[in-house]
Short mmCIF file of C-alpha atoms in Angstrom, two decimals:
data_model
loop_
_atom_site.label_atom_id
_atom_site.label_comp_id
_atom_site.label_asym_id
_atom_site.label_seq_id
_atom_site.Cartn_x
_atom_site.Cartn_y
_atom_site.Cartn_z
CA UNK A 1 -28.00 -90.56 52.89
CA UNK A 2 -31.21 -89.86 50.98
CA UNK A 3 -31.70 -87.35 48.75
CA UNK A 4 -34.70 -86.11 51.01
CA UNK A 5 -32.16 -84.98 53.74
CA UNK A 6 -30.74 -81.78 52.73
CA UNK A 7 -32.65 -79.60 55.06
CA UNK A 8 -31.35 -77.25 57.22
CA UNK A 9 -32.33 -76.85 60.85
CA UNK A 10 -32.98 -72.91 61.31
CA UNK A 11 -30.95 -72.28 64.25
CA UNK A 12 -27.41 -72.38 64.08
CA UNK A 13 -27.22 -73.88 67.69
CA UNK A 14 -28.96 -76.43 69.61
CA UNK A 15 -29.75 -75.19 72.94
CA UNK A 16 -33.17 -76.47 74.04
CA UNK A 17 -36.01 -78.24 71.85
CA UNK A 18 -38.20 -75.50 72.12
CA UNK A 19 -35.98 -73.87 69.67
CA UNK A 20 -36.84 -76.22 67.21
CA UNK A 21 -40.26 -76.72 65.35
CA UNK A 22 -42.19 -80.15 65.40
CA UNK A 23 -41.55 -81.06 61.41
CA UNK A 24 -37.07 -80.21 62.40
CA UNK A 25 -37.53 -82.63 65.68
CA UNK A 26 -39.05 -85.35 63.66
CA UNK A 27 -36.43 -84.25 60.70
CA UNK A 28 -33.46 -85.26 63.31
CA UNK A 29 -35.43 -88.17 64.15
CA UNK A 30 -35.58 -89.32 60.85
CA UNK A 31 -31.56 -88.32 60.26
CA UNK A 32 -30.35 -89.96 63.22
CA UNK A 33 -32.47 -92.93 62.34
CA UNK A 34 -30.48 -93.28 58.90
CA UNK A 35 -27.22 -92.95 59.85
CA UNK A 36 -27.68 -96.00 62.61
CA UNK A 37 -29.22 -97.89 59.83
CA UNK A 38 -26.15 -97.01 57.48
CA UNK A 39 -23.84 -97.64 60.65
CA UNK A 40 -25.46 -101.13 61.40
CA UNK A 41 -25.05 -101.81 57.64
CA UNK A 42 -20.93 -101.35 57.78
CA UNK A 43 -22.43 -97.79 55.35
CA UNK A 44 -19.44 -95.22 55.93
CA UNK A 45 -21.04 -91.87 56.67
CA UNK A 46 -18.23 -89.49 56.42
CA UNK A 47 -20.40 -86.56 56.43
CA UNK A 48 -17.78 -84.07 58.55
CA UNK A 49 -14.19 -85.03 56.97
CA UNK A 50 -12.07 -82.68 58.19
CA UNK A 51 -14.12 -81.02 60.87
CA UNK A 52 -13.46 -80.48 64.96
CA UNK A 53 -15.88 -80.45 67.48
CA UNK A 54 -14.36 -78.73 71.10
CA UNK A 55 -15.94 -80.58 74.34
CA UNK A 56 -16.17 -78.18 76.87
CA UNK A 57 -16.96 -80.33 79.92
CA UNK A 58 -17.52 -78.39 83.60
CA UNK A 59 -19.06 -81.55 84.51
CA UNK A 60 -17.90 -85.32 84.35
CA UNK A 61 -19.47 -87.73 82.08
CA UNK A 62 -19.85 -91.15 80.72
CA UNK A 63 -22.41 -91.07 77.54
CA UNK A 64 -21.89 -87.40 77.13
CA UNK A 65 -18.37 -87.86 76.42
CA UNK A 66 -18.21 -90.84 74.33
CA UNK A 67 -21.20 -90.73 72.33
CA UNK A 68 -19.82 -87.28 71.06
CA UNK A 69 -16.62 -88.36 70.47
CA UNK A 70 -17.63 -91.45 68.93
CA UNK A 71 -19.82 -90.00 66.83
CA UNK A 72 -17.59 -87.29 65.27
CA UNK A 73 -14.68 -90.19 64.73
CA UNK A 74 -17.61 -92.04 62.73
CA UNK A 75 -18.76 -88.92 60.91
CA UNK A 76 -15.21 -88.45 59.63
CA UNK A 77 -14.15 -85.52 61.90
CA UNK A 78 -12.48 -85.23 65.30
CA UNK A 79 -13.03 -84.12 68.83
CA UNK A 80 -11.17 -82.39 71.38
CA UNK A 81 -11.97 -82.42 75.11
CA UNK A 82 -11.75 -79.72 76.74
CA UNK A 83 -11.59 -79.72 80.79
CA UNK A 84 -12.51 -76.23 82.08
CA UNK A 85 -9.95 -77.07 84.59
CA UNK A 86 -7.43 -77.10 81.72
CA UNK A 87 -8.30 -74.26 79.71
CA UNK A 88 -8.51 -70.25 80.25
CA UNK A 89 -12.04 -70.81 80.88
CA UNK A 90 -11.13 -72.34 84.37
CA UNK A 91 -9.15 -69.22 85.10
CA UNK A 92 -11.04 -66.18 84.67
CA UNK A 93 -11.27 -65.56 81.26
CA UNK A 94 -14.52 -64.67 80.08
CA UNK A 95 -16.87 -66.90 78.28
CA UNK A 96 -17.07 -63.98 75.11
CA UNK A 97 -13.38 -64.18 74.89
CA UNK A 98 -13.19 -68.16 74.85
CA UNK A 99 -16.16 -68.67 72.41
CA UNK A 100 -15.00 -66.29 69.70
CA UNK A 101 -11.35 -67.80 70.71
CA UNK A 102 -12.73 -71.22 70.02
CA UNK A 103 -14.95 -70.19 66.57
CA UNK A 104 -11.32 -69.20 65.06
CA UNK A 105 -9.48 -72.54 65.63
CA UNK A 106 -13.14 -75.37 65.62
CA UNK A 107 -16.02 -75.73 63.70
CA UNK A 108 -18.18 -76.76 66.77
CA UNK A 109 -18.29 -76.71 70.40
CA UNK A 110 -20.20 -78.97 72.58
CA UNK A 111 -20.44 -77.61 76.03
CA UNK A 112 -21.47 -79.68 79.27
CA UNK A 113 -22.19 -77.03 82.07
CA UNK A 114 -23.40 -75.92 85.42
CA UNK A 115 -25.49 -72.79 84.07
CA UNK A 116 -27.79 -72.65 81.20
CA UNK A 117 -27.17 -68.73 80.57
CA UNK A 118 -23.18 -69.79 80.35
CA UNK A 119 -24.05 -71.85 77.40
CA UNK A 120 -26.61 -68.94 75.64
CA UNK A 121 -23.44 -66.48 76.09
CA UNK A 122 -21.04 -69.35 74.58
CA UNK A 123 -24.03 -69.42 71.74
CA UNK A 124 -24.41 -65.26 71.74
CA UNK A 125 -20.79 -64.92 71.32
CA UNK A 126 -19.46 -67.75 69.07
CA UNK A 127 -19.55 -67.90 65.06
CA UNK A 128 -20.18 -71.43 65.13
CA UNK A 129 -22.77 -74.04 66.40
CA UNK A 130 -22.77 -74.67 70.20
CA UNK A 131 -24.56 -77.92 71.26
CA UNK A 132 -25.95 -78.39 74.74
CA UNK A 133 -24.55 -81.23 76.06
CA UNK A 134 -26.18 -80.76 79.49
CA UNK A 135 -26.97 -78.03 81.91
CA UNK A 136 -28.72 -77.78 85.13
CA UNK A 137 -32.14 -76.61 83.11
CA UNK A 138 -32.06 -78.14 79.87
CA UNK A 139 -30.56 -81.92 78.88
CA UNK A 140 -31.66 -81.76 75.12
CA UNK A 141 -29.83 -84.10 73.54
CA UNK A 142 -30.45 -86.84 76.08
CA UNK A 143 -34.42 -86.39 75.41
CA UNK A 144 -33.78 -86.49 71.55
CA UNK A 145 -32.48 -89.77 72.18
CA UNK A 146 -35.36 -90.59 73.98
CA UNK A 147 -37.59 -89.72 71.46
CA UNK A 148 -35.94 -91.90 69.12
CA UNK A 149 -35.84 -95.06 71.45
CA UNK A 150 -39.85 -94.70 72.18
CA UNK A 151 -40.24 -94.24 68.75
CA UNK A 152 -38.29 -97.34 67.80
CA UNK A 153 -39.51 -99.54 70.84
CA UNK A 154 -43.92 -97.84 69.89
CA UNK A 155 -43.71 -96.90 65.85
CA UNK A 156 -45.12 -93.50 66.81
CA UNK A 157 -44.73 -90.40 69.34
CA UNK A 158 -48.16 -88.53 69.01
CA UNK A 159 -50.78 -90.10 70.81
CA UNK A 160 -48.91 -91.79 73.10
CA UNK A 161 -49.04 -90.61 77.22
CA UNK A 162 -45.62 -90.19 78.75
CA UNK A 163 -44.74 -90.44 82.87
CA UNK A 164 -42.32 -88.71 84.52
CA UNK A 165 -42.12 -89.28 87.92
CA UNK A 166 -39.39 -87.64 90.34
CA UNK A 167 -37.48 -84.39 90.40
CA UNK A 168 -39.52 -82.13 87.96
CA UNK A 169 -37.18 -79.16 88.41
CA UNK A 170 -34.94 -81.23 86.51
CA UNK A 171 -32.89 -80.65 83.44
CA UNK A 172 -33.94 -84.52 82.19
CA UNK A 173 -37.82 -83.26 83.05
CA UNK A 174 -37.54 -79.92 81.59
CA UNK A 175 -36.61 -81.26 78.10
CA UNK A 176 -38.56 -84.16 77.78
CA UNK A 177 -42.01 -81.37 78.62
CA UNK A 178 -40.52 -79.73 75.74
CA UNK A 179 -39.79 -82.16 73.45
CA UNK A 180 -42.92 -84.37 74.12
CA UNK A 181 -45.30 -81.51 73.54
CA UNK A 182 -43.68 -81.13 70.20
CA UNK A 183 -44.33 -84.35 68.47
CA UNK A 184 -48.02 -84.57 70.02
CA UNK A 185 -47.11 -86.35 72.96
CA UNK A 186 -48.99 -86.06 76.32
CA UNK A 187 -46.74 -85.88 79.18
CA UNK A 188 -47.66 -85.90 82.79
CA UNK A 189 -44.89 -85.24 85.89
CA UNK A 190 -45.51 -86.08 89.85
CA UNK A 191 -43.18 -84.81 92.11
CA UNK A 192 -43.05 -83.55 95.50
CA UNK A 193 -44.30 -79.98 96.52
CA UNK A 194 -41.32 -78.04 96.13
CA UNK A 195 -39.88 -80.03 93.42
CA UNK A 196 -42.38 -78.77 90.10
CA UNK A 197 -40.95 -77.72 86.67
CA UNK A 198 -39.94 -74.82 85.95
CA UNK A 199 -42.94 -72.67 85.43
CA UNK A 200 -41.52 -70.83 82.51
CA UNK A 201 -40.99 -73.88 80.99
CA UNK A 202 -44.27 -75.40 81.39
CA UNK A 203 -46.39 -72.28 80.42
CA UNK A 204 -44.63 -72.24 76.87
CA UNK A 205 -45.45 -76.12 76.46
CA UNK A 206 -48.55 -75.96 77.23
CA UNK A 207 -48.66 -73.43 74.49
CA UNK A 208 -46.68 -75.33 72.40
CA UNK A 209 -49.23 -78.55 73.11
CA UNK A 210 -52.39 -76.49 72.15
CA UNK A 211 -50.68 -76.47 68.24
CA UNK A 212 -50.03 -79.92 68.21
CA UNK A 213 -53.10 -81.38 70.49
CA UNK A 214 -50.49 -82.58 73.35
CA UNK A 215 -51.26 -82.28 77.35
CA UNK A 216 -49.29 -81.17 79.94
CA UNK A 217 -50.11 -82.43 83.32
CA UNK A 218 -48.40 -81.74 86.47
CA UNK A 219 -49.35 -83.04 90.01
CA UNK A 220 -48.08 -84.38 93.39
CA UNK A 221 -49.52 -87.97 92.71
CA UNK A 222 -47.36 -90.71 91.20
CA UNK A 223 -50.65 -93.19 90.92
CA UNK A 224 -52.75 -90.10 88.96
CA UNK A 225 -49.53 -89.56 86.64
CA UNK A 226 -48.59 -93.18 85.54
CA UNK A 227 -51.97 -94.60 84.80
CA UNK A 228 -52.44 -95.78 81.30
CA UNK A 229 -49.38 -94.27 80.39
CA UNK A 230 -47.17 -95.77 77.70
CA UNK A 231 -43.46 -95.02 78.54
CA UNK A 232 -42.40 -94.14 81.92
CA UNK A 233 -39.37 -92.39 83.10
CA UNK A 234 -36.99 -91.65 86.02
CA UNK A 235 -33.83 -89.56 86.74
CA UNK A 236 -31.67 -89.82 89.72
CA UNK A 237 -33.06 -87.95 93.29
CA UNK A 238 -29.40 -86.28 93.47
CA UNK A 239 -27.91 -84.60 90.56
CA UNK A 240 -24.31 -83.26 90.51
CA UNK A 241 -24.22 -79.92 92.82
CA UNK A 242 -26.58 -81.50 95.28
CA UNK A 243 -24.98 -83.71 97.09
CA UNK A 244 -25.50 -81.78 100.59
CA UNK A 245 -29.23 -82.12 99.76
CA UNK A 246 -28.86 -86.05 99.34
CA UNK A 247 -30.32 -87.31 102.68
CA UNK A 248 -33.49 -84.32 102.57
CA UNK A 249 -34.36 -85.44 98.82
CA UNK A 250 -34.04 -89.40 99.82
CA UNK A 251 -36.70 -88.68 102.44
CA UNK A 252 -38.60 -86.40 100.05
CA UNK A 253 -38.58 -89.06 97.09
CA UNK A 254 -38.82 -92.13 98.44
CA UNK A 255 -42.77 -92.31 97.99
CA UNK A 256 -42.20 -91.17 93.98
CA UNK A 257 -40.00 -94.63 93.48
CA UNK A 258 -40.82 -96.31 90.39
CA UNK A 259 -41.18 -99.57 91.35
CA UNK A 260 -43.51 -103.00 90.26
CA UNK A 261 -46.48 -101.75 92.74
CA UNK A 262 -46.53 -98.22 91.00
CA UNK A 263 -46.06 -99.57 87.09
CA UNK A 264 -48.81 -101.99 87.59
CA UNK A 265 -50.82 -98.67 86.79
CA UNK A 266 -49.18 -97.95 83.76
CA UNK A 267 -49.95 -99.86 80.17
CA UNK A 268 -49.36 -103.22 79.82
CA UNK A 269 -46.75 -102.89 77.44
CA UNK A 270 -45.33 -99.86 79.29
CA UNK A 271 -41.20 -98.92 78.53
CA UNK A 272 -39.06 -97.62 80.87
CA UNK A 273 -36.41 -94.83 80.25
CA UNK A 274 -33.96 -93.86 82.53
CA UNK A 275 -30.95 -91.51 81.23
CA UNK A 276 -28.53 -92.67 83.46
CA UNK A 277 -26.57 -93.64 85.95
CA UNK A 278 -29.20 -94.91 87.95
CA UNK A 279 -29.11 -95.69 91.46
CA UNK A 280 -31.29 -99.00 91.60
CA UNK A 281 -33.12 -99.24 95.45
CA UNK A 282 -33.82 -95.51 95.03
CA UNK A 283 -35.47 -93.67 92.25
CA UNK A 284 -35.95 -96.99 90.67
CA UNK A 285 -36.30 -100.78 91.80
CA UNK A 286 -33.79 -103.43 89.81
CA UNK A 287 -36.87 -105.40 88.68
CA UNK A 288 -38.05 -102.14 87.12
CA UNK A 289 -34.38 -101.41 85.40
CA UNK A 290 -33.25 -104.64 84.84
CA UNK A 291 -36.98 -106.13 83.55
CA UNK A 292 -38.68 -106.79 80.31
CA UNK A 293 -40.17 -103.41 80.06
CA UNK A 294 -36.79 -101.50 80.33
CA UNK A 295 -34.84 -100.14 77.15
CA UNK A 296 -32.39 -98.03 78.89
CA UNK A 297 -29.77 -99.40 77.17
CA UNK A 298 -31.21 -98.60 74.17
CA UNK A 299 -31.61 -95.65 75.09
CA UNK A 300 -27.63 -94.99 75.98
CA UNK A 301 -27.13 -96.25 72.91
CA UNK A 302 -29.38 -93.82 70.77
CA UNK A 303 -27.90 -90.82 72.44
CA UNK A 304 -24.71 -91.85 69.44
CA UNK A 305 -27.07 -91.88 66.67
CA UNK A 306 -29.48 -88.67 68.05
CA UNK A 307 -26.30 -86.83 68.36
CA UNK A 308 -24.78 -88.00 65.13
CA UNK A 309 -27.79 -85.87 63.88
CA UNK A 310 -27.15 -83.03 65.25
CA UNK A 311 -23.78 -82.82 64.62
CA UNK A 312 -24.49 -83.63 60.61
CA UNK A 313 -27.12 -81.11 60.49
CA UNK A 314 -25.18 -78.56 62.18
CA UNK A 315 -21.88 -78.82 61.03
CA UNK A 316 -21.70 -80.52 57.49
CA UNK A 317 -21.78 -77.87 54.95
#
């Protein structure tokens, strides 16, 4: 690792990029991008020897899961997962008792949860770092990853005009308005009446894109949003907990599809981001997925190396 890279992020957690300043978003960046350079070299990087990381996981996962895990096995350290079914947590006991519970025997949680204020008490309560690994508001660590494939796939994040198109009152949409505004991206989202950001969420980026000369555009028109835009981006219609919603949203959605028609609006050399799993024929087309413009596997890939920064950063000593 450089000699550069001994900062330290200010918060002790990592909850939601608006936490973090623009120069500590582009500091992970550049930390996540070294230690997949060192990891693509054979480099060891046995930055957490000794440390634990619990996974608290209400909700099921692929990328969440392994990409953790992975990552603290290649940072020298271990992880524990950590079903809510199987632990107190699951039963009643409070979320107080089970963070400071946890803070004696780990030196990390990761937490993949329902509720956003579950994980802020888990942070409130616990003595050491608690990473978002997904809520229904907030999917930081995903849109870190992002940022690192568009920066990897463009050579730069300001200046550049991101798409979303789909559910904005979604935890995928909620970060990346964050997180875009931050390193000087613009960012426009279409969805359906009913379906906007959170507004909380968008009045503090738009703040947050006056500092650093970013835009924040949200309408009801997939054609206004994509044009000229230089990465575009999807989530799922359904997310977990919805289900009973699934045939309403399918009729809602259908005319926000990403699909050939719509991209031919979009950049020339457009990419497309998608966090995954994807349900091609829906949200997205498989010419769209599968084509030349998409790096969503990339992008799966980069949530290792994004996370592999956070967990350096906020657990190394």
């Amino acid at each position: 690792m450089s000699e550069a890279i001994k900062y330290q992020l200010k918060s002790k957690d990592f909850l939601q990029l608006a936490d973090f300043s623009t120069g500590e978003i582009h500091y992970l960046l550049e930390v996540a991008q070294q230690l997949k350079a060192e990891q693509k070299q054979g480099i060891p990087h046995p930055y957490l020897t000794g440390k634990v990381l619990g996974m608290i996981f209400e909700k099921s996962s692929t990328r969440t899961r392994v990409s953790f895990e992975v990552g603290m096995l290649q940072l020298g350290g271990h992880a524990i997962f950590l079903s809510s079914k199987d632990i107190q947590l699951g039963r009643g006991e409070s979320i107080a008792d089970t963070a400071k519970v946890l803070s004696r025997y780990i030196d990390g949680i990761m937490i993949r949860a329902y509720s956003h204020e579950s994980v802020e008490e888990l942070a409130a309560h616990a003595t050491v770092p608690v990473i978002n690994g997904l809520t229904d508001l907030q999917h930081p660590a995903q849109v870190l990853a992002d940022l690192l494939t568009i920066l990897e796939h463009k050579g730069k994040l300001a200046g550049l005009k991101l798409c979303y198109i789909g559910d904005g009152n979604n935890n995928v949409a909620h970060s990346l308005i964050e997180g875009a505004v931050k390193v000087g991206m613009d960012i426009n989202i279409a969805s359906p009446p009913g379906y906007l950001p959170n507004g909380i969420i968008t009045e503090k980026a738009i703040a947050a894109g006056k500092l650093s000369g970013a835009t924040v555009t949200i309408t009801n028109d997939p054609i206004r949003a994509i044009k000229n835009a230089d990465v575009v981006v999807t989530d799922v219609w359904t997310s977990m907990g919805q289900e009973e919603e699934a045939a309403k949203r399918l009729k809602v959605f259908t005319p926000y599809q990403v699909n050939e028609e719509l991209c031919q609006q979009a950049n020339a050399d457009f990419i497309f981001l998608h966090c995954l799993p994807a349900h091609r024929g829906e949200e997205v087309t498989t010419g769209i997925i599968d084509g030349p413009h998409s790096v969503v596997f990339d992008e799966a890939e980069n949530r290792l190396h994004a996370q592999k920064a956070i967990l350096k950063l906020l657990l190394a000593e």
